[in-house]
PDB file of C-alpha atoms in Angstrom:
ATOM      1  CA  UNK A  14      -0.086  -0.023  -0.022  1.00 39.00           C
ATOM      2  CA  UNK A  15       0.960   3.723  -0.679  1.00 39.00           C
ATOM      3  CA  UNK A  16       1.659   6.601   1.601  1.00 39.00           C
ATOM      4  CA  UNK A  17      -0.761   7.449   4.452  1.00 37.00           C
ATOM      5  CA  UNK A  18      -2.016  10.941   4.941  1.00 36.00           C
ATOM      6  CA  UNK A  19       0.556  12.122   2.378  1.00 38.00           C
ATOM      7  CA  UNK A  20       3.521  11.026   4.331  1.00 40.00           C
ATOM      8  CA  UNK A  21       6.319   9.633   2.060  1.00 40.00           C
ATOM      9  CA  UNK A  22       7.193   5.858   2.837  1.00 44.00           C
ATOM     10  CA  UNK A  23      10.580   5.746   4.703  1.00 44.00           C
ATOM     11  CA  UNK A  24      10.297   9.285   6.017  1.00 43.00           C
ATOM     12  CA  UNK A  25       9.031  10.637   9.408  1.00 44.00           C
ATOM     13  CA  UNK A  26       6.511  13.380   9.347  1.00 48.00           C
ATOM     14  CA  UNK A  27       7.414  16.843  10.334  1.00 45.00           C
ATOM     15  CA  UNK A  28      10.149  19.517   9.689  1.00 38.00           C
ATOM     16  CA  UNK A  29      13.059  16.990  10.642  1.00 41.00           C
ATOM     17  CA  UNK A  30      12.125  14.137   8.268  1.00 40.00           C
ATOM     18  CA  UNK A  31      14.853  11.589   8.490  1.00 43.00           C
ATOM     19  CA  UNK A  32      15.303   8.802   6.160  1.00 45.00           C
ATOM     20  CA  UNK A  33      14.823   5.570   8.152  1.00 48.00           C
ATOM     21  CA  UNK A  34      16.815   3.404   5.620  1.00 59.00           C
ATOM     22  CA  UNK A  35      18.809   4.133   2.882  1.00 69.00           C
ATOM     23  CA  UNK A  36      16.993   4.179  -0.679  1.00 78.00           C
ATOM     24  CA  UNK A  37      19.371   1.243  -1.860  1.00 84.00           C
ATOM     25  CA  UNK A  38      18.428  -0.902   1.074  1.00 84.00           C
ATOM     26  CA  UNK A  39      15.873  -2.782  -1.159  1.00 86.00           C
ATOM     27  CA  UNK A  40      18.567  -4.485  -3.028  1.00 87.00           C
ATOM     28  CA  UNK A  41      20.756  -5.446   0.149  1.00 89.00           C
ATOM     29  CA  UNK A  42      20.595  -9.012   1.294  1.00 87.00           C
ATOM     30  CA  UNK A  43      18.423  -9.429   4.382  1.00 86.00           C
ATOM     31  CA  UNK A  44      20.738 -11.651   6.528  1.00 83.00           C
ATOM     32  CA  UNK A  45      24.391 -11.889   7.482  1.00 82.00           C
ATOM     33  CA  UNK A  46      26.898 -12.787   4.763  1.00 80.00           C
ATOM     34  CA  UNK A  47      27.982 -15.879   6.664  1.00 83.00           C
ATOM     35  CA  UNK A  48      24.519 -17.356   6.553  1.00 81.00           C
ATOM     36  CA  UNK A  49      23.533 -17.123   3.029  1.00 79.00           C
ATOM     37  CA  UNK A  50      21.413 -19.975   2.110  1.00 75.00           C
ATOM     38  CA  UNK A  51      22.541 -20.543  -1.383  1.00 74.00           C
ATOM     39  CA  UNK A  52      25.753 -19.827  -3.243  1.00 77.00           C
ATOM     40  CA  UNK A  53      25.895 -16.265  -4.597  1.00 82.00           C
ATOM     41  CA  UNK A  54      28.702 -13.644  -4.936  1.00 86.00           C
ATOM     42  CA  UNK A  55      28.041 -10.620  -2.665  1.00 90.00           C
ATOM     43  CA  UNK A  56      29.762  -7.152  -3.067  1.00 89.00           C
ATOM     44  CA  UNK A  57      29.496  -4.005  -1.030  1.00 90.00           C
ATOM     45  CA  UNK A  58      26.881  -1.709  -2.108  1.00 87.00           C
ATOM     46  CA  UNK A  59      28.167   0.911  -4.428  1.00 84.00           C
ATOM     47  CA  UNK A  60      25.603   3.455  -3.466  1.00 84.00           C
ATOM     48  CA  UNK A  61      25.882   3.429   0.484  1.00 86.00           C
ATOM     49  CA  UNK A  62      28.905   1.332   1.090  1.00 86.00           C
ATOM     50  CA  UNK A  63      27.219  -0.217   4.254  1.00 85.00           C
ATOM     51  CA  UNK A  64      24.995  -3.154   2.790  1.00 88.00           C
ATOM     52  CA  UNK A  65      26.070  -6.436   0.673  1.00 90.00           C
ATOM     53  CA  UNK A  66      24.328  -6.707  -2.654  1.00 89.00           C
ATOM     54  CA  UNK A  67      24.197  -9.596  -4.889  1.00 87.00           C
ATOM     55  CA  UNK A  68      25.893  -9.926  -8.136  1.00 82.00           C
ATOM     56  CA  UNK A  69      22.460 -10.864  -9.892  1.00 81.00           C
ATOM     57  CA  UNK A  70      19.147  -9.187  -8.850  1.00 80.00           C
ATOM     58  CA  UNK A  71      16.191 -10.976 -10.274  1.00 80.00           C
ATOM     59  CA  UNK A  72      13.004  -8.708  -9.942  1.00 79.00           C
ATOM     60  CA  UNK A  73       9.423  -9.000 -11.261  1.00 79.00           C
ATOM     61  CA  UNK A  74       8.831  -5.320 -11.293  1.00 81.00           C
ATOM     62  CA  UNK A  75      11.035  -2.286 -12.217  1.00 81.00           C
ATOM     63  CA  UNK A  76      13.574  -1.321  -9.707  1.00 78.00           C
ATOM     64  CA  UNK A  77      13.050   2.010  -7.896  1.00 79.00           C
ATOM     65  CA  UNK A  78      14.359   5.012  -9.788  1.00 81.00           C
ATOM     66  CA  UNK A  79      16.632   6.223  -7.150  1.00 80.00           C
ATOM     67  CA  UNK A  80      18.546   2.879  -7.287  1.00 80.00           C
ATOM     68  CA  UNK A  81      21.806   2.854  -9.380  1.00 77.00           C
ATOM     69  CA  UNK A  82      21.743  -0.041 -11.738  1.00 76.00           C
ATOM     70  CA  UNK A  83      25.093  -1.019 -13.493  1.00 75.00           C
ATOM     71  CA  UNK A  84      24.832  -3.074 -16.583  1.00 75.00           C
ATOM     72  CA  UNK A  85      21.975  -3.433 -19.052  1.00 75.00           C
ATOM     73  CA  UNK A  86      18.592  -5.246 -18.269  1.00 73.00           C
ATOM     74  CA  UNK A  87      17.223  -7.783 -20.677  1.00 75.00           C
ATOM     75  CA  UNK A  88      14.580 -10.515 -21.072  1.00 82.00           C
ATOM     76  CA  UNK A  89      15.377 -13.969 -20.249  1.00 86.00           C
ATOM     77  CA  UNK A  90      12.502 -16.805 -20.289  1.00 89.00           C
ATOM     78  CA  UNK A  91      12.568 -20.087 -18.327  1.00 91.00           C
ATOM     79  CA  UNK A  92       9.876 -22.658 -18.491  1.00 93.00           C
ATOM     80  CA  UNK A  93       9.067 -25.576 -16.172  1.00 93.00           C
ATOM     81  CA  UNK A  94       6.359 -28.096 -16.898  1.00 92.00           C
ATOM     82  CA  UNK A  95       5.285 -30.862 -14.625  1.00 89.00           C
ATOM     83  CA  UNK A  96       2.452 -33.383 -15.043  1.00 89.00           C
ATOM     84  CA  UNK A  97      -0.254 -33.164 -12.651  1.00 87.00           C
ATOM     85  CA  UNK A  98      -2.627 -35.878 -11.447  1.00 90.00           C
ATOM     86  CA  UNK A  99      -6.276 -35.507 -12.102  1.00 91.00           C
ATOM     87  CA  UNK A 100      -7.243 -34.590  -8.536  1.00 89.00           C
ATOM     88  CA  UNK A 101     -10.086 -32.811  -7.077  1.00 91.00           C
ATOM     89  CA  UNK A 102     -10.549 -30.303  -4.269  1.00 92.00           C
ATOM     90  CA  UNK A 103      -8.026 -30.416  -1.495  1.00 93.00           C
ATOM     91  CA  UNK A 104      -5.985 -33.100  -2.791  1.00 93.00           C
ATOM     92  CA  UNK A 105      -5.419 -31.034  -5.967  1.00 92.00           C
ATOM     93  CA  UNK A 106      -4.450 -28.033  -3.821  1.00 93.00           C
ATOM     94  CA  UNK A 107      -1.950 -30.278  -1.715  1.00 93.00           C
ATOM     95  CA  UNK A 108      -0.253 -31.569  -4.906  1.00 92.00           C
ATOM     96  CA  UNK A 109       0.057 -28.096  -6.553  1.00 92.00           C
ATOM     97  CA  UNK A 110       1.444 -26.640  -3.107  1.00 93.00           C
ATOM     98  CA  UNK A 111       3.820 -29.519  -2.866  1.00 93.00           C
ATOM     99  CA  UNK A 112       5.215 -29.033  -6.311  1.00 92.00           C
ATOM    100  CA  UNK A 113       5.615 -25.219  -6.129  1.00 93.00           C
ATOM    101  CA  UNK A 114       8.927 -24.885  -4.247  1.00 91.00           C
ATOM    102  CA  UNK A 115      10.671 -27.413  -6.855  1.00 92.00           C
ATOM    103  CA  UNK A 116       9.295 -25.486  -9.703  1.00 93.00           C
ATOM    104  CA  UNK A 117      10.473 -21.882  -8.131  1.00 90.00           C
ATOM    105  CA  UNK A 118      13.967 -23.591  -7.652  1.00 89.00           C
ATOM    106  CA  UNK A 119      14.149 -24.879 -11.221  1.00 92.00           C
ATOM    107  CA  UNK A 120      13.039 -21.705 -12.545  1.00 92.00           C
ATOM    108  CA  UNK A 121      15.521 -19.870 -10.564  1.00 88.00           C
ATOM    109  CA  UNK A 122      18.310 -22.407 -11.733  1.00 90.00           C
ATOM    110  CA  UNK A 123      17.492 -22.007 -15.288  1.00 92.00           C
ATOM    111  CA  UNK A 124      17.565 -18.028 -15.091  1.00 90.00           C
ATOM    112  CA  UNK A 125      20.705 -17.879 -13.387  1.00 87.00           C
ATOM    113  CA  UNK A 126      22.399 -20.391 -15.859  1.00 90.00           C
ATOM    114  CA  UNK A 127      21.085 -18.550 -18.895  1.00 90.00           C
ATOM    115  CA  UNK A 128      22.428 -15.268 -17.354  1.00 86.00           C
ATOM    116  CA  UNK A 129      25.902 -16.928 -16.950  1.00 84.00           C
ATOM    117  CA  UNK A 130      25.957 -18.049 -20.543  1.00 89.00           C
ATOM    118  CA  UNK A 131      24.739 -14.664 -21.760  1.00 84.00           C
ATOM    119  CA  UNK A 132      27.519 -12.730 -19.815  1.00 74.00           C
TER     120      UNK A 132
END
């Protein structure tokens, strides 16, 4: 949801408006570098110098305009197909729910591999 009563997100109301977090923090990893759950290359944020950012950032929306992006964006497609049993109701929902994490992982793997090939 958007701003409430004209207050900009991330800003305190009043004449002494302070930034609660840096504008680039949306790109920072949300955990310690030592506890990264998957193999990625991390570098120090080039904008604020405080946070760590991944070398690849997959998004489903345009990044905020105030975030500096190095390199050029492009379109890469991935497809995953799985056979689904002909189930009804709750059993159908359970089968789909059980398969989703594996499908997400496979899509992520394909996208990262295609990015590496593309350079």
